[in-house]
Amino acid sequence: MLQILLLLLAVSQTDQVSQSYLVMQPIQEAVQQGHLSALEPICQERLSLDLEGPFSLNGFLSKGEFIKAFSTRLAELAIERFEWSSLQVEENIAVQSLNLLLSQRNSGLRVYYKLILFMSADYNEKKETEWKLYYLRGLKM
């Protein structure tokens, strides 16, 4: 466990590694503001989802279907805290983990949730790397 934490710390301090693939800013802004349409440019056309409650989304969805369904579920929740950790697995595969403290707007019930984002590298016309989400896994803690 200590080795994993040290590796995550080392990766987060290396600008060349971490800054080249992080999609942290658009995800955090979209989730905090509730405007998940901002996720459209960083999603592949079809996403694989395995999200436990309170999001409860499973299967394959187009990015439009995902954004609509996730937005609806997120609107019922308030986000109290964010915590990111990131790790690049291979040259063209990356994983980011977002730990959330959520509370249900109606009941006030708190939920600890881990959202794990799997990304692959796509290359645009200018041969620049663009990271796109292709799989999301969500775990209620």
GROMACS .gro file of N, CA and C in nm:
model
  423
    1MET      N    1   0.082  -0.119   0.000
    1MET     CA    2   0.000   0.000   0.000
    1MET      C    3   0.087   0.126   0.000
    2LEU      N    4   0.191   0.126   0.081
    2LEU     CA    5   0.282   0.239   0.087
    2LEU      C    6   0.349   0.263  -0.047
    3GLN      N    7   0.387   0.155  -0.115
    3GLN     CA    8   0.451   0.168  -0.246
    3GLN      C    9   0.357   0.233  -0.346
    4ILE      N   10   0.229   0.197  -0.343
    4ILE     CA   11   0.131   0.256  -0.434
    4ILE      C   12   0.117   0.404  -0.405
    5LEU      N   13   0.108   0.442  -0.278
    5LEU     CA   14   0.096   0.583  -0.243
    5LEU      C   15   0.218   0.663  -0.288
    6LEU      N   16   0.337   0.606  -0.269
    6LEU     CA   17   0.458   0.675  -0.314
    6LEU      C   18   0.462   0.689  -0.466
    7LEU      N   19   0.417   0.586  -0.537
    7LEU     CA   20   0.412   0.593  -0.683
    7LEU      C   21   0.314   0.700  -0.728
    8LEU      N   22   0.196   0.706  -0.667
    8LEU     CA   23   0.098   0.809  -0.702
    8LEU      C   24   0.153   0.949  -0.675
    9LEU      N   25   0.222   0.965  -0.564
    9LEU     CA   26   0.282   1.094  -0.532
    9LEU      C   27   0.387   1.131  -0.635
   10ALA      N   28   0.471   1.037  -0.673
   10ALA     CA   29   0.575   1.063  -0.772
   10ALA      C   30   0.515   1.100  -0.906
   11VAL      N   31   0.410   1.030  -0.946
   11VAL     CA   32   0.345   1.059  -1.074
   11VAL      C   33   0.281   1.196  -1.071
   12SER      N   34   0.217   1.232  -0.959
   12SER     CA   35   0.149   1.361  -0.953
   12SER      C   36   0.247   1.478  -0.952
   13GLN      N   37   0.372   1.454  -0.918
   13GLN     CA   38   0.471   1.562  -0.915
   13GLN      C   39   0.549   1.574  -1.045
   14THR      N   40   0.528   1.484  -1.137
   14THR     CA   41   0.601   1.487  -1.263
   14THR      C   42   0.513   1.552  -1.368
   15ASP      N   43   0.543   1.678  -1.403
   15ASP     CA   44   0.460   1.752  -1.497
   15ASP      C   45   0.446   1.682  -1.630
   16GLN      N   46   0.555   1.633  -1.686
   16GLN     CA   47   0.551   1.572  -1.817
   16GLN      C   48   0.456   1.452  -1.819
   17VAL      N   49   0.456   1.371  -1.716
   17VAL     CA   50   0.369   1.254  -1.711
   17VAL      C   51   0.226   1.293  -1.680
   18SER      N   52   0.206   1.367  -1.572
   18SER     CA   53   0.070   1.392  -1.526
   18SER      C   54  -0.004   1.493  -1.612
   19GLN      N   55   0.058   1.602  -1.648
   19GLN     CA   56  -0.012   1.706  -1.721
   19GLN      C   57  -0.045   1.666  -1.864
   20SER      N   58   0.024   1.569  -1.918
   20SER     CA   59  -0.001   1.534  -2.057
   20SER      C   60  -0.130   1.457  -2.076
   21TYR      N   61  -0.185   1.396  -1.972
   21TYR     CA   62  -0.306   1.317  -1.993
   21TYR      C   63  -0.419   1.347  -1.897
   22LEU      N   64  -0.398   1.428  -1.798
   22LEU     CA   65  -0.504   1.453  -1.702
   22LEU      C   66  -0.622   1.525  -1.765
   23VAL      N   67  -0.740   1.472  -1.739
   23VAL     CA   68  -0.863   1.539  -1.781
   23VAL      C   69  -0.935   1.588  -1.655
   24MET      N   70  -0.855   1.613  -1.552
   24MET     CA   71  -0.908   1.650  -1.423
   24MET      C   72  -0.989   1.780  -1.429
   25GLN      N   73  -0.937   1.883  -1.491
   25GLN     CA   74  -1.004   2.013  -1.488
   25GLN      C   75  -1.142   2.008  -1.554
   26PRO      N   76  -1.156   1.957  -1.677
   26PRO     CA   77  -1.292   1.957  -1.734
   26PRO      C   78  -1.390   1.869  -1.658
   27ILE      N   79  -1.343   1.760  -1.601
   27ILE     CA   80  -1.432   1.673  -1.524
   27ILE      C   81  -1.475   1.742  -1.396
   28GLN      N   82  -1.379   1.799  -1.324
   28GLN     CA   83  -1.412   1.865  -1.198
   28GLN      C   84  -1.507   1.982  -1.219
   29GLU      N   85  -1.480   2.064  -1.320
   29GLU     CA   86  -1.567   2.178  -1.347
   29GLU      C   87  -1.707   2.132  -1.388
   30ALA      N   88  -1.716   2.032  -1.472
   30ALA     CA   89  -1.846   1.982  -1.518
   30ALA      C   90  -1.928   1.926  -1.401
   31VAL      N   91  -1.863   1.850  -1.315
   31VAL     CA   92  -1.934   1.789  -1.203
   31VAL      C   93  -1.974   1.895  -1.100
   32GLN      N   94  -1.886   1.988  -1.069
   32GLN     CA   95  -1.917   2.091  -0.970
   32GLN      C   96  -2.028   2.184  -1.019
   33GLN      N   97  -2.028   2.217  -1.148
   33GLN     CA   98  -2.125   2.311  -1.201
   33GLN      C   99  -2.252   2.242  -1.250
   34GLY      N  100  -2.248   2.110  -1.263
   34GLY     CA  101  -2.364   2.037  -1.309
   34GLY      C  102  -2.388   2.047  -1.459
   35HIS      N  103  -2.292   2.098  -1.534
   35HIS     CA  104  -2.303   2.110  -1.680
   35HIS      C  105  -2.215   2.003  -1.743
   36LEU      N  106  -2.265   1.881  -1.747
   36LEU     CA  107  -2.184   1.770  -1.792
   36LEU      C  108  -2.165   1.766  -1.943
   37SER      N  109  -2.230   1.856  -2.016
   37SER     CA  110  -2.206   1.863  -2.160
   37SER      C  111  -2.061   1.899  -2.188
   38ALA      N  112  -1.993   1.957  -2.090
   38ALA     CA  113  -1.850   1.990  -2.105
   38ALA      C  114  -1.764   1.864  -2.116
   39LEU      N  115  -1.821   1.748  -2.081
   39LEU     CA  116  -1.747   1.622  -2.091
   39LEU      C  117  -1.745   1.568  -2.234
   40GLU      N  118  -1.830   1.617  -2.319
   40GLU     CA  119  -1.842   1.563  -2.455
   40GLU      C  120  -1.710   1.556  -2.531
   41PRO      N  121  -1.626   1.659  -2.528
   41PRO     CA  122  -1.500   1.651  -2.603
   41PRO      C  123  -1.399   1.549  -2.548
   42ILE      N  124  -1.415   1.506  -2.423
   42ILE     CA  125  -1.318   1.413  -2.366
   42ILE      C  126  -1.371   1.270  -2.356
   43CYS      N  127  -1.487   1.243  -2.417
   43CYS     CA  128  -1.544   1.108  -2.417
   43CYS      C  129  -1.534   1.046  -2.555
   44GLN      N  130  -1.508   0.916  -2.559
   44GLN     CA  131  -1.518   0.845  -2.686
   44GLN      C  132  -1.666   0.839  -2.725
   45GLU      N  133  -1.693   0.803  -2.848
   45GLU     CA  134  -1.831   0.800  -2.897
   45GLU      C  135  -1.919   0.707  -2.814
   46ARG      N  136  -1.864   0.594  -2.770
   46ARG     CA  137  -1.937   0.500  -2.685
   46ARG      C  138  -1.853   0.472  -2.561
   47LEU      N  139  -1.920   0.471  -2.447
   47LEU     CA  140  -1.854   0.446  -2.320
   47LEU      C  141  -1.909   0.319  -2.257
   48SER      N  142  -1.822   0.248  -2.189
   48SER     CA  143  -1.862   0.134  -2.108
   48SER      C  144  -1.873   0.182  -1.965
   49LEU      N  145  -1.985   0.148  -1.899
   49LEU     CA  146  -2.011   0.197  -1.764
   49LEU      C  147  -2.043   0.083  -1.670
   50ASP      N  148  -1.991   0.093  -1.550
   50ASP     CA  149  -2.025   0.002  -1.442
   50ASP      C  150  -2.024   0.085  -1.314
   51LEU      N  151  -2.133   0.157  -1.292
   51LEU     CA  152  -2.143   0.250  -1.180
   51LEU      C  153  -2.246   0.200  -1.080
   52GLU      N  154  -2.202   0.178  -0.956
   52GLU     CA  155  -2.293   0.141  -0.849
   52GLU      C  156  -2.376   0.263  -0.808
   53GLY      N  157  -2.481   0.239  -0.730
   53GLY     CA  158  -2.562   0.347  -0.678
   53GLY      C  159  -2.478   0.447  -0.603
   54PRO      N  160  -2.510   0.570  -0.600
   54PRO     CA  161  -2.636   0.630  -0.641
   54PRO      C  162  -2.648   0.660  -0.790
   55PHE      N  163  -2.545   0.632  -0.869
   55PHE     CA  164  -2.552   0.661  -1.012
   55PHE      C  165  -2.617   0.548  -1.090
   56SER      N  166  -2.589   0.424  -1.055
   56SER     CA  167  -2.652   0.305  -1.111
   56SER      C  168  -2.665   0.309  -1.263
   57LEU      N  169  -2.553   0.309  -1.330
   57LEU     CA  170  -2.549   0.302  -1.477
   57LEU      C  171  -2.460   0.186  -1.516
   58ASN      N  172  -2.508   0.101  -1.604
   58ASN     CA  173  -2.431  -0.015  -1.648
   58ASN      C  174  -2.451  -0.036  -1.798
   59GLY      N  175  -2.347  -0.089  -1.861
   59GLY     CA  176  -2.357  -0.122  -2.002
   59GLY      C  177  -2.282  -0.024  -2.090
   60PHE      N  178  -2.321  -0.022  -2.216
   60PHE     CA  179  -2.260   0.067  -2.315
   60PHE      C  180  -2.360   0.177  -2.351
   61LEU      N  181  -2.312   0.302  -2.347
   61LEU     CA  182  -2.395   0.416  -2.383
   61LEU      C  183  -2.316   0.507  -2.477
   62SER      N  184  -2.388   0.576  -2.563
   62SER     CA  185  -2.322   0.681  -2.641
   62SER      C  186  -2.285   0.792  -2.545
   63LYS      N  187  -2.194   0.878  -2.586
   63LYS     CA  188  -2.153   0.984  -2.493
   63LYS      C  189  -2.270   1.076  -2.462
   64GLY      N  190  -2.359   1.099  -2.556
   64GLY     CA  191  -2.477   1.181  -2.531
   64GLY      C  192  -2.571   1.118  -2.430
   65GLU      N  193  -2.594   0.988  -2.443
   65GLU     CA  194  -2.680   0.915  -2.348
   65GLU      C  195  -2.617   0.916  -2.209
   66PHE      N  196  -2.486   0.896  -2.204
   66PHE     CA  197  -2.416   0.897  -2.075
   66PHE      C  198  -2.429   1.032  -2.008
   67ILE      N  199  -2.403   1.139  -2.081
   67ILE     CA  200  -2.408   1.274  -2.023
   67ILE      C  201  -2.547   1.304  -1.970
   68LYS      N  202  -2.650   1.268  -2.046
   68LYS     CA  203  -2.787   1.293  -2.002
   68LYS      C  204  -2.822   1.212  -1.877
   69ALA      N  205  -2.791   1.082  -1.877
   69ALA     CA  206  -2.824   0.996  -1.762
   69ALA      C  207  -2.744   1.035  -1.638
   70PHE      N  208  -2.616   1.062  -1.655
   70PHE     CA  209  -2.532   1.098  -1.541
   70PHE      C  210  -2.574   1.233  -1.484
   71SER      N  211  -2.610   1.328  -1.570
   71SER     CA  212  -2.656   1.461  -1.526
   71SER      C  213  -2.781   1.449  -1.440
   72THR      N  214  -2.874   1.365  -1.484
   72THR     CA  215  -2.999   1.346  -1.410
   72THR      C  216  -2.971   1.293  -1.270
   73ARG      N  217  -2.883   1.195  -1.260
   73ARG     CA  218  -2.852   1.136  -1.130
   73ARG      C  219  -2.770   1.231  -1.042
   74LEU      N  220  -2.679   1.305  -1.104
   74LEU     CA  221  -2.596   1.398  -1.028
   74LEU      C  222  -2.678   1.514  -0.972
   75ALA      N  223  -2.784   1.553  -1.041
   75ALA     CA  224  -2.868   1.663  -0.995
   75ALA      C  225  -2.933   1.633  -0.860
   76GLU      N  226  -2.945   1.505  -0.825
   76GLU     CA  227  -3.006   1.466  -0.699
   76GLU      C  228  -2.905   1.467  -0.583
   77LEU      N  229  -2.779   1.498  -0.615
   77LEU     CA  230  -2.672   1.490  -0.516
   77LEU      C  231  -2.599   1.624  -0.501
   78ALA      N  232  -2.547   1.646  -0.383
   78ALA     CA  233  -2.457   1.760  -0.359
   78ALA      C  234  -2.318   1.702  -0.336
   79ILE      N  235  -2.218   1.766  -0.394
   79ILE     CA  236  -2.081   1.720  -0.379
   79ILE      C  237  -2.015   1.802  -0.268
   80GLU      N  238  -1.975   1.734  -0.164
   80GLU     CA  239  -1.914   1.801  -0.050
   80GLU      C  240  -1.762   1.806  -0.060
   81ARG      N  241  -1.702   1.704  -0.124
   81ARG     CA  242  -1.556   1.700  -0.130
   81ARG      C  243  -1.509   1.620  -0.251
   82PHE      N  244  -1.396   1.666  -0.311
   82PHE     CA  245  -1.327   1.599  -0.421
   82PHE      C  246  -1.188   1.560  -0.374
   83GLU      N  247  -1.138   1.450  -0.427
   83GLU     CA  248  -0.999   1.414  -0.403
   83GLU      C  249  -0.952   1.331  -0.522
   84TRP      N  250  -0.849   1.376  -0.590
   84TRP     CA  251  -0.798   1.311  -0.711
   84TRP      C  252  -0.673   1.229  -0.682
   85SER      N  253  -0.658   1.120  -0.757
   85SER     CA  254  -0.530   1.051  -0.766
   85SER      C  255  -0.520   0.998  -0.909
   86SER      N  256  -0.402   0.997  -0.963
   86SER     CA  257  -0.386   0.962  -1.104
   86SER      C  258  -0.267   0.870  -1.122
   87LEU      N  259  -0.275   0.790  -1.224
   87LEU     CA  260  -0.165   0.700  -1.254
   87LEU      C  261  -0.171   0.664  -1.402
   88GLN      N  262  -0.064   0.685  -1.475
   88GLN     CA  263  -0.056   0.643  -1.613
   88GLN      C  264  -0.008   0.499  -1.614
   89VAL      N  265  -0.085   0.412  -1.678
   89VAL     CA  266  -0.052   0.270  -1.676
   89VAL      C  267   0.044   0.235  -1.788
   90GLU      N  268   0.016   0.280  -1.908
   90GLU     CA  269   0.102   0.256  -2.023
   90GLU      C  270   0.108   0.385  -2.104
   91GLU      N  271   0.181   0.380  -2.213
   91GLU     CA  272   0.196   0.499  -2.296
   91GLU      C  273   0.062   0.551  -2.347
   92ASN      N  274  -0.030   0.461  -2.383
   92ASN     CA  275  -0.156   0.507  -2.441
   92ASN      C  276  -0.278   0.474  -2.355
   93ILE      N  277  -0.258   0.433  -2.231
   93ILE     CA  278  -0.368   0.403  -2.139
   93ILE      C  279  -0.342   0.478  -2.008
   94ALA      N  280  -0.446   0.541  -1.954
   94ALA     CA  281  -0.433   0.614  -1.827
   94ALA      C  282  -0.554   0.585  -1.740
   95VAL      N  283  -0.532   0.595  -1.611
   95VAL     CA  284  -0.639   0.574  -1.513
   95VAL      C  285  -0.636   0.692  -1.417
   96GLN      N  286  -0.754   0.746  -1.389
   96GLN     CA  287  -0.767   0.850  -1.287
   96GLN      C  288  -0.873   0.806  -1.189
   97SER      N  289  -0.855   0.840  -1.065
   97SER     CA  290  -0.951   0.805  -0.962
   97SER      C  291  -0.997   0.933  -0.894
   98LEU      N  292  -1.128   0.947  -0.882
   98LEU     CA  293  -1.187   1.063  -0.817
   98LEU      C  294  -1.268   1.013  -0.697
   99ASN      N  295  -1.225   1.051  -0.579
   99ASN     CA  296  -1.298   1.016  -0.457
   99ASN      C  297  -1.393   1.130  -0.426
  100LEU      N  298  -1.519   1.095  -0.401
  100LEU     CA  299  -1.622   1.196  -0.378
  100LEU      C  300  -1.692   1.170  -0.245
  101LEU      N  301  -1.726   1.277  -0.178
  101LEU     CA  302  -1.817   1.271  -0.066
  101LEU      C  303  -1.945   1.338  -0.115
  102LEU      N  304  -2.049   1.259  -0.130
  102LEU     CA  305  -2.176   1.306  -0.184
  102LEU      C  306  -2.281   1.306  -0.075
  103SER      N  307  -2.380   1.394  -0.089
  103SER     CA  308  -2.496   1.387   0.000
  103SER      C  309  -2.621   1.400  -0.087
  104GLN      N  310  -2.720   1.320  -0.053
  104GLN     CA  311  -2.845   1.325  -0.128
  104GLN      C  312  -2.920   1.451  -0.088
  105ARG      N  313  -2.965   1.526  -0.187
  105ARG     CA  314  -3.029   1.655  -0.160
  105ARG      C  315  -3.155   1.642  -0.074
  106ASN      N  316  -3.235   1.540  -0.098
  106ASN     CA  317  -3.362   1.526  -0.025
  106ASN      C  318  -3.342   1.476   0.117
  107SER      N  319  -3.263   1.373   0.135
  107SER     CA  320  -3.251   1.309   0.266
  107SER      C  321  -3.129   1.354   0.346
  108GLY      N  322  -3.028   1.409   0.279
  108GLY     CA  323  -2.906   1.447   0.347
  108GLY      C  324  -2.812   1.330   0.372
  109LEU      N  325  -2.852   1.211   0.329
  109LEU     CA  326  -2.770   1.091   0.346
  109LEU      C  327  -2.638   1.108   0.273
  110ARG      N  328  -2.527   1.080   0.343
  110ARG     CA  329  -2.393   1.094   0.284
  110ARG      C  330  -2.347   0.963   0.225
  111VAL      N  331  -2.275   0.974   0.112
  111VAL     CA  332  -2.223   0.858   0.042
  111VAL      C  333  -2.079   0.886   0.003
  112TYR      N  334  -1.989   0.795   0.038
  112TYR     CA  335  -1.851   0.802  -0.010
  112TYR      C  336  -1.845   0.721  -0.138
  113TYR      N  337  -1.786   0.779  -0.242
  113TYR     CA  338  -1.792   0.718  -0.374
  113TYR      C  339  -1.657   0.733  -0.444
  114LYS      N  340  -1.615   0.627  -0.512
  114LYS     CA  341  -1.491   0.632  -0.590
  114LYS      C  342  -1.529   0.615  -0.737
  115LEU      N  343  -1.495   0.714  -0.816
  115LEU     CA  344  -1.518   0.710  -0.960
  115LEU      C  345  -1.383   0.689  -1.028
  116ILE      N  346  -1.371   0.578  -1.100
  116ILE     CA  347  -1.245   0.545  -1.166
  116ILE      C  348  -1.265   0.564  -1.316
  117LEU      N  349  -1.180   0.646  -1.375
  117LEU     CA  350  -1.192   0.684  -1.516
  117LEU      C  351  -1.078   0.621  -1.594
  118PHE      N  352  -1.112   0.544  -1.695
  118PHE     CA  353  -1.013   0.480  -1.781
  118PHE      C  354  -1.010   0.554  -1.914
  119MET      N  355  -0.889   0.591  -1.957
  119MET     CA  356  -0.874   0.672  -2.078
  119MET      C  357  -0.773   0.608  -2.172
  120SER      N  358  -0.792   0.637  -2.299
  120SER     CA  359  -0.694   0.594  -2.399
  120SER      C  360  -0.652   0.716  -2.480
  121ALA      N  361  -0.534   0.707  -2.535
  121ALA     CA  362  -0.478   0.819  -2.612
  121ALA      C  363  -0.530   0.812  -2.755
  122ASP      N  364  -0.581   0.924  -2.802
  122ASP     CA  365  -0.616   0.942  -2.942
  122ASP      C  366  -0.524   1.051  -2.995
  123TYR      N  367  -0.500   1.047  -3.123
  123TYR     CA  368  -0.413   1.148  -3.183
  123TYR      C  369  -0.494   1.229  -3.283
  124ASN      N  370  -0.486   1.362  -3.273
  124ASN     CA  371  -0.559   1.447  -3.365
  124ASN      C  372  -0.477   1.474  -3.491
  125GLU      N  373  -0.530   1.558  -3.578
  125GLU     CA  374  -0.464   1.587  -3.706
  125GLU      C  375  -0.323   1.646  -3.688
  126LYS      N  376  -0.302   1.715  -3.579
  126LYS     CA  377  -0.172   1.778  -3.553
  126LYS      C  378  -0.075   1.682  -3.482
  127LYS      N  379  -0.114   1.556  -3.471
  127LYS     CA  380  -0.033   1.453  -3.405
  127LYS      C  381  -0.015   1.481  -3.256
  128GLU      N  382  -0.109   1.556  -3.197
  128GLU     CA  383  -0.107   1.580  -3.053
  128GLU      C  384  -0.192   1.475  -2.985
  129THR      N  385  -0.152   1.439  -2.866
  129THR     CA  386  -0.225   1.337  -2.790
  129THR      C  387  -0.348   1.398  -2.724
  130GLU      N  388  -0.463   1.334  -2.743
  130GLU     CA  389  -0.585   1.372  -2.675
  130GLU      C  390  -0.633   1.249  -2.598
  131TRP      N  391  -0.657   1.266  -2.469
  131TRP     CA  392  -0.702   1.156  -2.387
  131TRP      C  393  -0.854   1.153  -2.385
  132LYS      N  394  -0.911   1.035  -2.409
  132LYS     CA  395  -1.056   1.018  -2.416
  132LYS      C  396  -1.101   0.910  -2.319
  133LEU      N  397  -1.210   0.938  -2.247
  133LEU     CA  398  -1.268   0.840  -2.157
  133LEU      C  399  -1.333   0.728  -2.237
  134TYR      N  400  -1.308   0.604  -2.197
  134TYR     CA  401  -1.375   0.492  -2.263
  134TYR      C  402  -1.445   0.399  -2.165
  135TYR      N  403  -1.410   0.405  -2.036
  135TYR     CA  404  -1.472   0.318  -1.936
  135TYR      C  405  -1.476   0.391  -1.803
  136LEU      N  406  -1.589   0.385  -1.736
  136LEU     CA  407  -1.603   0.443  -1.603
  136LEU      C  408  -1.652   0.335  -1.508
  137ARG      N  409  -1.588   0.329  -1.393
  137ARG     CA  410  -1.626   0.234  -1.288
  137ARG      C  411  -1.651   0.315  -1.163
  138GLY      N  412  -1.764   0.293  -1.100
  138GLY     CA  413  -1.798   0.364  -0.979
  138GLY      C  414  -1.828   0.270  -0.865
  139LEU      N  415  -1.768   0.297  -0.750
  139LEU     CA  416  -1.784   0.211  -0.633
  139LEU      C  417  -1.833   0.291  -0.514
  140LYS      N  418  -1.938   0.243  -0.452
  140LYS     CA  419  -1.985   0.304  -0.329
  140LYS      C  420  -1.899   0.250  -0.217
  141MET      N  421  -1.842   0.338  -0.138
  141MET     CA  422  -1.748   0.296  -0.032
  141MET      C  423  -1.820   0.278   0.100
   0.00000   0.00000   0.00000
